[in-house]
mmCIF file of C-alpha atoms in Angstrom:
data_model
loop_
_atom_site.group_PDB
_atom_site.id
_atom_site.type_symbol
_atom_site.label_atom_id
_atom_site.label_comp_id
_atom_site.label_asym_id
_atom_site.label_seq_id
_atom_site.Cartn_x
_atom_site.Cartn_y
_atom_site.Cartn_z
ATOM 1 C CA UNK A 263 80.203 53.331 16.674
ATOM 2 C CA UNK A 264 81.075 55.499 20.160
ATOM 3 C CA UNK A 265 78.505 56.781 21.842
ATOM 4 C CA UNK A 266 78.384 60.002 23.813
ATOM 5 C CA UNK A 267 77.560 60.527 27.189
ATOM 6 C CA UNK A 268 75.606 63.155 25.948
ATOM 7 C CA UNK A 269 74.184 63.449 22.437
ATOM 8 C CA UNK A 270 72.117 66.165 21.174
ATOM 9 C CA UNK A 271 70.046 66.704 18.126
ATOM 10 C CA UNK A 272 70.636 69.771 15.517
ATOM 11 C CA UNK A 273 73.172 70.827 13.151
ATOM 12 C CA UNK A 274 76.196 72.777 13.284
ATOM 13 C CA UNK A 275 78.734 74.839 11.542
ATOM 14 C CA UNK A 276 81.592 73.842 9.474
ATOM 15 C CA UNK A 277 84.654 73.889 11.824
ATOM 16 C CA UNK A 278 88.365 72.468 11.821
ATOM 17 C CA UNK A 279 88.988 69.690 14.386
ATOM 18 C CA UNK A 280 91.992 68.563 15.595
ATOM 19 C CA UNK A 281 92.120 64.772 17.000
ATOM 20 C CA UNK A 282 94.902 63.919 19.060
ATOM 21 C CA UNK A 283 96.304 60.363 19.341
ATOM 22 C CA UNK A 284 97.638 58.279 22.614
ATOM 23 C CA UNK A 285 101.280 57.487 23.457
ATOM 24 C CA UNK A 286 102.504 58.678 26.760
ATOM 25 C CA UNK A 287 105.222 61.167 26.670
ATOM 26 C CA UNK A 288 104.896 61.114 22.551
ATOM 27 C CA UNK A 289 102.003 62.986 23.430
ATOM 28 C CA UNK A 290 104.437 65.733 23.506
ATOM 29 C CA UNK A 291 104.368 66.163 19.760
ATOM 30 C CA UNK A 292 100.813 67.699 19.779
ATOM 31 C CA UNK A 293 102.373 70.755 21.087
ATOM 32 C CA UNK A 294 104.469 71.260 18.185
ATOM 33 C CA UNK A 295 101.152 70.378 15.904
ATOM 34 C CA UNK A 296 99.518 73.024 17.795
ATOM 35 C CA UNK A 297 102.226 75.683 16.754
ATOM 36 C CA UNK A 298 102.263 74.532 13.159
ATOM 37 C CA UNK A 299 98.655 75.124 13.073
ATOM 38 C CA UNK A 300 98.918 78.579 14.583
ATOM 39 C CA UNK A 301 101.275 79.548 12.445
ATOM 40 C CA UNK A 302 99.501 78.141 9.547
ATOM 41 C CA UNK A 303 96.648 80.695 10.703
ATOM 42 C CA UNK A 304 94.271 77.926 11.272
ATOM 43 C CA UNK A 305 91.449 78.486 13.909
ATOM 44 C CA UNK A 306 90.514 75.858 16.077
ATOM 45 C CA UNK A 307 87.241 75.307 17.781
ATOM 46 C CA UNK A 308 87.034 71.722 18.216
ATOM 47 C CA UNK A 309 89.354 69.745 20.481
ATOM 48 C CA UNK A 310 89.393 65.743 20.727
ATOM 49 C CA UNK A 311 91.693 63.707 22.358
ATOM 50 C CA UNK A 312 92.630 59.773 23.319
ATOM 51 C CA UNK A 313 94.735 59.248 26.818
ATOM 52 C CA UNK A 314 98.466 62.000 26.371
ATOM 53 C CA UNK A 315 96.249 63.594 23.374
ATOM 54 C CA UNK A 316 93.803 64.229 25.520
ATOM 55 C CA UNK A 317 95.537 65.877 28.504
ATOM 56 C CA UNK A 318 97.385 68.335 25.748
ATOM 57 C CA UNK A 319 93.664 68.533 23.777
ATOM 58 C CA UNK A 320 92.264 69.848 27.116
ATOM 59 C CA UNK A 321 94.721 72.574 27.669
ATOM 60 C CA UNK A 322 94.466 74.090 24.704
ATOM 61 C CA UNK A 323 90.434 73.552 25.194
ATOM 62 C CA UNK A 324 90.759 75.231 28.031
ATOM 63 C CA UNK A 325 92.107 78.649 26.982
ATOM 64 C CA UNK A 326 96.135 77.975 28.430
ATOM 65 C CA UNK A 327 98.657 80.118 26.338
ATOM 66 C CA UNK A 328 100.513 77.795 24.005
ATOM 67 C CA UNK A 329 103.930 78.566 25.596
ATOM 68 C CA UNK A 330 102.614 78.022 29.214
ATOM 69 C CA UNK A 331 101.150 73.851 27.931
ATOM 70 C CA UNK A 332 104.787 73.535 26.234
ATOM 71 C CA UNK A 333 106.141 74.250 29.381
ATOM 72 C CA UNK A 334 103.948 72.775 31.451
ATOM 73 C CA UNK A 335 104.789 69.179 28.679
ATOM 74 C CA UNK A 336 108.065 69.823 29.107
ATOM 75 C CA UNK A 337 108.206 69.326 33.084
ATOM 76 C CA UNK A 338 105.595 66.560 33.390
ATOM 77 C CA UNK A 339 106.904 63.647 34.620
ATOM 78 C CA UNK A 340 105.992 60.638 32.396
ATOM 79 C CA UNK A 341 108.004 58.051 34.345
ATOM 80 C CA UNK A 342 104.812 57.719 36.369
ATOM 81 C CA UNK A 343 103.333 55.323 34.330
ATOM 82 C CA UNK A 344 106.098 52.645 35.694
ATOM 83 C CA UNK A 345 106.133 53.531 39.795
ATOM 84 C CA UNK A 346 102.417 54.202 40.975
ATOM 85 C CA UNK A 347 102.169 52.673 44.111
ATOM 86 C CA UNK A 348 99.014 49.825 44.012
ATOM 87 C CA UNK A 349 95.393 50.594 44.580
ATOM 88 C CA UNK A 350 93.424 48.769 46.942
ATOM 89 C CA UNK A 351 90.449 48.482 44.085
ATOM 90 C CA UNK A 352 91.370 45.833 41.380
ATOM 91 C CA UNK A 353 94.865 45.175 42.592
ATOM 92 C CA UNK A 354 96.049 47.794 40.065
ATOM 93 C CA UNK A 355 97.831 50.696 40.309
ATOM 94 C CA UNK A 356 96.541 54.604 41.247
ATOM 95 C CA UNK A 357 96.294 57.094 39.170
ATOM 96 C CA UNK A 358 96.402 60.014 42.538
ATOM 97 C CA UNK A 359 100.041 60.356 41.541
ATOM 98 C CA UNK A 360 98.857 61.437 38.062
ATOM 99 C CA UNK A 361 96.618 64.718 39.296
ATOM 100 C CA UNK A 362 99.175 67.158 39.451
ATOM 101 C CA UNK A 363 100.004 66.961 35.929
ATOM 102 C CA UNK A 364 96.702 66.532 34.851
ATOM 103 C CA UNK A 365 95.539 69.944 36.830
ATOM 104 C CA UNK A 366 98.469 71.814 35.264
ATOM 105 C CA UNK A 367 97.166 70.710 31.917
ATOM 106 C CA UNK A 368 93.813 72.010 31.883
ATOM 107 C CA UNK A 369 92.715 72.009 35.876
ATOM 108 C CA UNK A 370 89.026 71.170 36.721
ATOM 109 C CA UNK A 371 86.676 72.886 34.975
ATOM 110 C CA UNK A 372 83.434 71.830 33.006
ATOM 111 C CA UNK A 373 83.807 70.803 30.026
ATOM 112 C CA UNK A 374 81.214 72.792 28.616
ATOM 113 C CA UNK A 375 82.232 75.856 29.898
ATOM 114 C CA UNK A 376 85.681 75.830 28.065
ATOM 115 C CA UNK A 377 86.064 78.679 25.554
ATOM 116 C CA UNK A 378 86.878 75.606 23.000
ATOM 117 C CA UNK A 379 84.809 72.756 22.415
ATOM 118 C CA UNK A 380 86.236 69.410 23.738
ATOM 119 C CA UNK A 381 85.955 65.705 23.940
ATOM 120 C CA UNK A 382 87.748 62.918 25.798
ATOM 121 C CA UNK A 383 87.831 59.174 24.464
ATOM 122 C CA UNK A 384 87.946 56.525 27.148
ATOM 123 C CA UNK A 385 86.488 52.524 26.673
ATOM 124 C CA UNK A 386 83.534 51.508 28.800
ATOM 125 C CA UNK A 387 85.356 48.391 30.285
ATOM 126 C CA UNK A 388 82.131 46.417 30.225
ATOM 127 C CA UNK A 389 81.647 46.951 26.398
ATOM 128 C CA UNK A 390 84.334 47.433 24.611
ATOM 129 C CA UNK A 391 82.943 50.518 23.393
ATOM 130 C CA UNK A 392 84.001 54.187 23.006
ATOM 131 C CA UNK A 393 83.000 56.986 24.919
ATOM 132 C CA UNK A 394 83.113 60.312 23.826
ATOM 133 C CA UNK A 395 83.281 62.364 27.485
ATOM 134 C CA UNK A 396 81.943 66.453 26.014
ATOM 135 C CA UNK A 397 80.794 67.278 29.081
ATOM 136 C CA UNK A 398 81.047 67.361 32.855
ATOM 137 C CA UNK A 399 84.236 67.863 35.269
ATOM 138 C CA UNK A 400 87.193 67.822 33.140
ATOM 139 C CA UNK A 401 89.277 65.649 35.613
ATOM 140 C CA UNK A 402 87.701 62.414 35.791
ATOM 141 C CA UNK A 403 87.019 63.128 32.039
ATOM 142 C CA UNK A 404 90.935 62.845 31.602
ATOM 143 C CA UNK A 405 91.915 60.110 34.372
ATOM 144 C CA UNK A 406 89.235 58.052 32.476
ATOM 145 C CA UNK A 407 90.602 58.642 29.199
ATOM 146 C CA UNK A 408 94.418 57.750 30.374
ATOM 147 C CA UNK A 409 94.009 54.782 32.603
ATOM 148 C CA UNK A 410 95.831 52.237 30.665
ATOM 149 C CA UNK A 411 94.689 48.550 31.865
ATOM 150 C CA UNK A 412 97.145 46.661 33.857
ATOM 151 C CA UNK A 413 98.324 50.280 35.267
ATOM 152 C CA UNK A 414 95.724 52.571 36.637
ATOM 153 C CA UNK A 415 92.548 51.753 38.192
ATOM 154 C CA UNK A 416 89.035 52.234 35.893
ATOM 155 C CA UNK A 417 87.155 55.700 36.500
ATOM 156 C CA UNK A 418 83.542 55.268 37.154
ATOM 157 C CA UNK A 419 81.505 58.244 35.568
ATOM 158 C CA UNK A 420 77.875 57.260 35.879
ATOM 159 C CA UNK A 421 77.158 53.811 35.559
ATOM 160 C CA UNK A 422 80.248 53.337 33.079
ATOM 161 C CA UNK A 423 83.739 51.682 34.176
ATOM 162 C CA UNK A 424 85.980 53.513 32.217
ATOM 163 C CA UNK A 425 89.639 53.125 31.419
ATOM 164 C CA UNK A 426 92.090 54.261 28.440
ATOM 165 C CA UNK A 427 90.303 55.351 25.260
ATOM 166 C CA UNK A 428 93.134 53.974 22.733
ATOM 167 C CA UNK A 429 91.205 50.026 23.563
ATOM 168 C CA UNK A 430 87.941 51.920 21.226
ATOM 169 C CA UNK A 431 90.025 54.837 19.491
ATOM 170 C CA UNK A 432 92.766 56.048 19.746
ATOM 171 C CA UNK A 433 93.166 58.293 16.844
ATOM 172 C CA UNK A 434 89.406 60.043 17.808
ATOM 173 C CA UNK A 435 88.545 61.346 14.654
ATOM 174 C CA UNK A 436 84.815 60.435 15.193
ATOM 175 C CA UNK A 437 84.746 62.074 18.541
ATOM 176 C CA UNK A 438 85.938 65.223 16.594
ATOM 177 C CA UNK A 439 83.213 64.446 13.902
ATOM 178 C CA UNK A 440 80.683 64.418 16.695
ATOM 179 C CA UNK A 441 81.378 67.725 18.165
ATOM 180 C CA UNK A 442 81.056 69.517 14.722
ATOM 181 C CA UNK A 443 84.279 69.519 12.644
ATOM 182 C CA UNK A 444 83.648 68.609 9.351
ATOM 183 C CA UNK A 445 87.622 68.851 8.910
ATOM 184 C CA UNK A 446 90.027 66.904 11.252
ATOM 185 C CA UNK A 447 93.254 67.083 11.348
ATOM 186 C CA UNK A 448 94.261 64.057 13.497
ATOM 187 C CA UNK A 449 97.629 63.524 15.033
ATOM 188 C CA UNK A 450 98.496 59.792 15.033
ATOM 189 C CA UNK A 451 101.489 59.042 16.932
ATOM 190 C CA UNK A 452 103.258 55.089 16.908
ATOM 191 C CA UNK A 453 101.073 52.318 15.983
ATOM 192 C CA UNK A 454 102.854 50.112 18.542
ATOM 193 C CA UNK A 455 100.608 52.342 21.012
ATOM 194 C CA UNK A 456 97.443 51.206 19.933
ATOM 195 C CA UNK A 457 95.815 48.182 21.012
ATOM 196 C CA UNK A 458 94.298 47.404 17.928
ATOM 197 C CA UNK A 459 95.763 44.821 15.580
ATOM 198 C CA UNK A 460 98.345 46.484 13.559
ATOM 199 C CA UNK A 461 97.331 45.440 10.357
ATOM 200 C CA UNK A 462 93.598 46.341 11.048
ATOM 201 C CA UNK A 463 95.409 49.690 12.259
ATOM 202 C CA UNK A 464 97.252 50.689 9.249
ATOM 203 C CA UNK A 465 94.522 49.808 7.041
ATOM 204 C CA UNK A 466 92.547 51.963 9.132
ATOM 205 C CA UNK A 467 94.910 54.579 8.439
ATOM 206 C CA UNK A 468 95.595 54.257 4.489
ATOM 207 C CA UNK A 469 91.609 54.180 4.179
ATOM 208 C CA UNK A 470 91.740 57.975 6.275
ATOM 209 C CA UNK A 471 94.683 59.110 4.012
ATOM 210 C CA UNK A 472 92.552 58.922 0.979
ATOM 211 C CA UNK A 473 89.518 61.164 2.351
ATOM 212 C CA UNK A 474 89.104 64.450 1.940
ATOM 213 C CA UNK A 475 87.892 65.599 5.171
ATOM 214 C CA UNK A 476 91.211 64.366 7.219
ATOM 215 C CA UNK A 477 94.635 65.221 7.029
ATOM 216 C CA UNK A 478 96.489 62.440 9.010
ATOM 217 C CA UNK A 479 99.779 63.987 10.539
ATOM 218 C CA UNK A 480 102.488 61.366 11.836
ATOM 219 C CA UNK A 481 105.256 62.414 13.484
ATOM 220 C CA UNK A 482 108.570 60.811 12.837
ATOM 221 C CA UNK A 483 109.272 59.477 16.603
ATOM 222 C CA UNK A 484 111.559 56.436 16.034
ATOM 223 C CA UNK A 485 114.216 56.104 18.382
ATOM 224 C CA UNK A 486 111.989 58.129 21.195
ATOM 225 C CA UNK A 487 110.451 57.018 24.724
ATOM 226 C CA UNK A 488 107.290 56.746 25.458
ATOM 227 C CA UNK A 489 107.611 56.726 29.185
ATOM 228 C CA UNK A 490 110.497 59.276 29.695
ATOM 229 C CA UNK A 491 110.763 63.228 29.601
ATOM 230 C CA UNK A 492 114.255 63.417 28.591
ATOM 231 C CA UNK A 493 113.007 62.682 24.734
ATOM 232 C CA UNK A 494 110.135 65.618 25.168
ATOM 233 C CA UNK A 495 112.136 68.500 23.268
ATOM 234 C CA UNK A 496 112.897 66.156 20.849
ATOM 235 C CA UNK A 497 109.274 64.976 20.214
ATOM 236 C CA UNK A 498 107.607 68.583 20.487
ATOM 237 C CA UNK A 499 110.076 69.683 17.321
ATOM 238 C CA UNK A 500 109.196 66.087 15.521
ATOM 239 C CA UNK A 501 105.965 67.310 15.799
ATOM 240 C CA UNK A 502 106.071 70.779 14.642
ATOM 241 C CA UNK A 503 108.361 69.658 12.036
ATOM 242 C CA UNK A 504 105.524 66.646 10.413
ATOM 243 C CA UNK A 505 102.538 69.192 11.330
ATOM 244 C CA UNK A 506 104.239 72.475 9.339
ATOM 245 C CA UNK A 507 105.508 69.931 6.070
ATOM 246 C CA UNK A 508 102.091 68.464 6.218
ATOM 247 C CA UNK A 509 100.212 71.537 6.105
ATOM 248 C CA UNK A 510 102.118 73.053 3.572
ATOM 249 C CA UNK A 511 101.401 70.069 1.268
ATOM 250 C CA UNK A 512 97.673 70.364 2.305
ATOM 251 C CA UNK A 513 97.313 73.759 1.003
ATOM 252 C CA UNK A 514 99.485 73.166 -2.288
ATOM 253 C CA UNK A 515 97.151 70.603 -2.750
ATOM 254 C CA UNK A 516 94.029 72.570 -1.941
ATOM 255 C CA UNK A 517 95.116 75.670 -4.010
ATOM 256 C CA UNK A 518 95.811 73.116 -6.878
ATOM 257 C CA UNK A 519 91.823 71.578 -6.844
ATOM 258 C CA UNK A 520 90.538 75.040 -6.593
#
């Protein structure tokens, strides 16, 4: 079980989450997820996401105009993760170079002053555990949640250690769960990104695929880099293209039960 920074008592609505999986520049895909779901007339109030998922999650969070994150996706430079220069703390490597794309995709505000509600997933280090990150500055919220061990240095936020979120979750459907959505649609990109076992993964996975309060989208990104932007248009359509067949197969399905 994660465990917030911050957890409150009380109920709340029924909302539509959206939980947005890790994978470096195959994080690109939410953006076309985020245009199906527009164009499926779906409202969104509840933003999580693990490591890319969570720098796109966080835009949209924030109130940036869909075209302006595409773009901003688009020009990121993802080939970061493989030349950071190292950091003097842990012998690792800095995540400095990092902060330009991260303040382009979202900038610095609280958290819980964002017109949409949002979490970040990152692991306390120490534990093993999850952390769900729903409040706070926004950018050590994100550097936590997408410093991958062996390449960036942890994040301390309070007395945690914090690094990438995909070693406790990376598919955060709880962490969308916890901020009120009693319907997530969660974004799972390749398992090969997840640290957890694959088999315990894709069980994982079928057991989501038979509930009815998820609707597990997975792009079809074989063939596509992870750590390169010249695949990005590729993986934003991949994206739109699973999230729009998906959700069209959703509501058959939904108008058929009714």
């Amino acid at each position: 079980m994660m465990r917030s920074v911050r957890d409150e008592p009380g109920s709340v609505r029924p909302i539509v989450g959206l939980a947005l999986g890790g994978g470096g520049a195959l994080g690109a895909a939410h953006v076309g997820v985020l245009r199906a779901v527009h164009e499926h007339g779906i409202h969104l109030k509840v933003i999580a996401g693990t490591s890319a998922g969570a720098l796109v999650g966080a835009a949209y969070a924030a109130g940036l105009p869909l075209a302006k994150i595409d773009q901003n996706v688009r020009d990121a430079d993802w080939s970061v993760f493989g030349r950071l220069r190292p950091s003097p703390r842990f012998g690792l490597l800095d995540s400095a170079a990092l902060l330009d794309t991260i303040d382009r995709l979202g900038g610095e505000p609280l958290i819980e002053d964002m017109p949409r509600r949002f979490a970040a997933v990152a692991t306390d280090l120490r534990t093993r555990q999850g952390v769900i990150l729903d409040w706070g500055r926004l950018g050590p919220a994100l550097r936590a949640s997408i410093a991958v061990p062996g390449v960036f240095s942890p994040i301390v936020i309070g007395d945690r250690l914090l690094v990438d979120g995909g070693l406790a979750a990376n598919l955060p459907i709880e962490a969308a769960q916890h901020l009120g959505a009693t319907f997530t649609i969660a974004v799972r990109l390749r398992p090969e990104w997840e640290y957890v076992p694959v088999v315990r993964s894709a069980d994982a996975i079928a057991e989501l695929e038979t509930r009815s309060d998820v609707l597990v989208i997975r792009p079809d990104l074989a063939g596509l880099s992870q750590w390169s932007r010249n695949d990005v248009p590729r993986i934003i359509d991949a994206g739109y293209r699973a999230a729009h067949d998906a959700l069209q197969d959703w509501r058959v399905t939904q108008r058929h039960a009714a």
